[in-house]
Amino acid sequence: MHSFLTSAALVASATVSLAAPHELVGRSTFSVEQVAAGKVFKSGPLAMMNTYAKYAKAGAVAPADVTSAAAAAVQSGQVAANPEAYDESYLCPVTVGGQTLNLDFDTGSADLWVFSTLTPSSESTGHTTYNPSTSGKIKSGYTWDISYGDGSGAAGTVYADKVVVGGVTATSQAVEAATSVSSTFTSDTANDGLLGLAFSTINTVSPTKQTTFFDTVKSTLAKALFTADLKKGAAGAYDFGYIDTSKYTGSITYVPVTTSNGFWEFTAAGYSVGTSKTTSGSIGDSIADTGTTLLYLPTATVTAYYKQVTGAAYNSAQGGYIFSCSATLPNFNVNIGGAVYTVPGSYINYAPINTAGTQCFGGIQANTGIGFSIFGDIFLKSVFAVFDETTSSPRLGFAEQ
Ligand SMILES: CNCc1ccc(Oc2cccnc2)o1
């Protein structure tokens, strides 16, 4: 597991070459040819690690402080993404002020908030709570209040504390402690809060917006990116600071992102239903949202999909398309950036809606009232996704997994 890239890997490329010792013997003068390796040291500790690496054969050992300081300059790591029932959301273990909470990583929002000792017990029973009194530094007068697309929400006060995700450390991260949460959060006892990974422009803290965990650590990551490798009914992972090429097949296709709404917003092109990868039409303005369970698409696309599912129909009481749980569901193929990604039909049977388990709720639903399409977990568990800020403008990358 990457807890951080070895700084030696970095320092090795920043070696200044000196005249070899044997060339010095018997000579009164010598010249030093300084060949810059084209890499400027990012920090003093890295320079020192270079020296210790150079004289390691002579027995030089870097003091712990130097090693940790150099490590702090470059970090990367991975954290498990554990699915709840029906893959409704994926929860990741995060230490907040030394306490481990299971958080829902959400690329559709930008607040890191947690159940806390400040949350009324009537609302927090069954949850692991963050106690800010151990190491949290209160941000006096700061508050937050967030509402999500499904009508849920939470609000509270703000602390600064150490947050660690897969070994990647934010020494002073804004931690939003809940003083109230809505009923669906209370009842979802596996979920101890959210870790927002959208753009910090939509953070809800007042009077001063706070940075997301990714924005807080971005400058210290080996690469300014994170990846999402969600899976159907199995643990996946979020990786920070590196791309693990073993997690996908083929190549990654990148598309531009507009950040004006604070989302990882992109344009999806044509689609097809079934086995043909020849796509047509256009889905249009979309966001990549790990915090949304389903795949919300234009009504024309949704109608075309369920036309291929015998017995499927929109059910107003359920608020979506349902079908027999024994229905055969066709694949859904979508063109993004010229590459075609397939959501297997089986992924589009989301969950039963009745105790008999005979009627099932569709994983594809209409984006009516939203204003754009949402590529939530039903899609994201079908691909390997890269949320990339290594280039001048943020971009999204997708690959088959
Ligand atoms: C299911 N309601 C509680 C809950 C869990 C996660 C979230 O947050 C959301 C909901 C919808 C979209 N994005 C994030 O709400």
PDB file of C-alpha atoms in Angstrom, residues 106 109 111-116 118-120 123-124 127 143-158 176-186 191-195 202-206:
ATOM      1  CA  ASP A 106     -18.861  12.167  -2.658  1.00  0.00           C
ATOM      2  CA  SER A 109     -20.352  17.787  -2.931  1.00  0.00           C
ATOM      3  CA  ASP A 111     -18.091  19.364   2.589  1.00  0.00           C
ATOM      4  CA  LEU A 112     -16.279  16.955   4.909  1.00  0.00           C
ATOM      5  CA  TRP A 113     -18.830  16.510   7.662  1.00  0.00           C
ATOM      6  CA  VAL A 114     -19.107  13.906  10.401  1.00  0.00           C
ATOM      7  CA  PHE A 115     -21.470  12.662  13.048  1.00  0.00           C
ATOM      8  CA  SER A 116     -20.077  14.068  16.282  1.00  0.00           C
ATOM      9  CA  LEU A 118     -22.357  17.476  19.256  1.00  0.00           C
ATOM     10  CA  THR A 119     -25.046  15.541  17.338  1.00  0.00           C
ATOM     11  CA  PRO A 120     -28.126  14.875  19.506  1.00  0.00           C
ATOM     12  CA  GLU A 123     -30.024  11.463  15.764  1.00  0.00           C
ATOM     13  CA  SER A 124     -26.642   9.741  16.205  1.00  0.00           C
ATOM     14  CA  HIS A 127     -23.075   5.918  14.445  1.00  0.00           C
ATOM     15  CA  THR A 143     -21.084  27.105  10.548  1.00  0.00           C
ATOM     16  CA  TRP A 144     -22.210  24.852   7.723  1.00  0.00           C
ATOM     17  CA  ASP A 145     -25.538  23.664   6.349  1.00  0.00           C
ATOM     18  CA  ILE A 146     -25.888  21.284   3.397  1.00  0.00           C
ATOM     19  CA  SER A 147     -28.800  19.783   1.443  1.00  0.00           C
ATOM     20  CA  TYR A 148     -28.412  16.917  -1.033  1.00  0.00           C
ATOM     21  CA  GLY A 149     -30.293  16.016  -4.198  1.00  0.00           C
ATOM     22  CA  ASP A 150     -32.267  13.310  -2.413  1.00  0.00           C
ATOM     23  CA  GLY A 151     -33.661  15.790   0.108  1.00  0.00           C
ATOM     24  CA  SER A 152     -31.353  14.725   2.945  1.00  0.00           C
ATOM     25  CA  GLY A 153     -29.141  17.195   4.753  1.00  0.00           C
ATOM     26  CA  ALA A 154     -27.091  18.139   7.821  1.00  0.00           C
ATOM     27  CA  ALA A 155     -25.690  21.216   9.591  1.00  0.00           C
ATOM     28  CA  GLY A 156     -23.240  22.139  12.337  1.00  0.00           C
ATOM     29  CA  THR A 157     -20.023  23.815  13.433  1.00  0.00           C
ATOM     30  CA  VAL A 158     -16.423  23.621  12.225  1.00  0.00           C
ATOM     31  CA  GLU A 176     -17.556  19.916   9.909  1.00  0.00           C
ATOM     32  CA  ALA A 177     -19.123  18.498  13.070  1.00  0.00           C
ATOM     33  CA  ALA A 178     -22.861  17.832  12.764  1.00  0.00           C
ATOM     34  CA  THR A 179     -25.208  19.384  15.307  1.00  0.00           C
ATOM     35  CA  SER A 180     -28.185  18.091  13.308  1.00  0.00           C
ATOM     36  CA  VAL A 181     -28.730  15.512  10.561  1.00  0.00           C
ATOM     37  CA  SER A 182     -31.842  14.468   8.591  1.00  0.00           C
ATOM     38  CA  SER A 183     -33.674  11.195   9.157  1.00  0.00           C
ATOM     39  CA  THR A 184     -32.157   9.173   6.305  1.00  0.00           C
ATOM     40  CA  PHE A 185     -28.679   9.892   7.691  1.00  0.00           C
ATOM     41  CA  THR A 186     -29.762   8.875  11.185  1.00  0.00           C
ATOM     42  CA  ASN A 191     -22.577   6.067   7.340  1.00  0.00           C
ATOM     43  CA  ASP A 192     -20.687   8.370   9.746  1.00  0.00           C
ATOM     44  CA  GLY A 193     -20.602  11.349   7.385  1.00  0.00           C
ATOM     45  CA  LEU A 194     -19.451  12.529   3.966  1.00  0.00           C
ATOM     46  CA  LEU A 195     -16.075  13.439   2.493  1.00  0.00           C
ATOM     47  CA  ILE A 202     -19.415  24.759  -3.425  1.00  0.00           C
ATOM     48  CA  ASN A 203     -18.301  24.160   0.158  1.00  0.00           C
ATOM     49  CA  THR A 204     -21.098  25.403   2.465  1.00  0.00           C
ATOM     50  CA  VAL A 205     -19.010  26.709   5.408  1.00  0.00           C
ATOM     51  CA  SER A 206     -19.793  30.313   6.362  1.00  0.00           C
TER      52      SER A 206
END
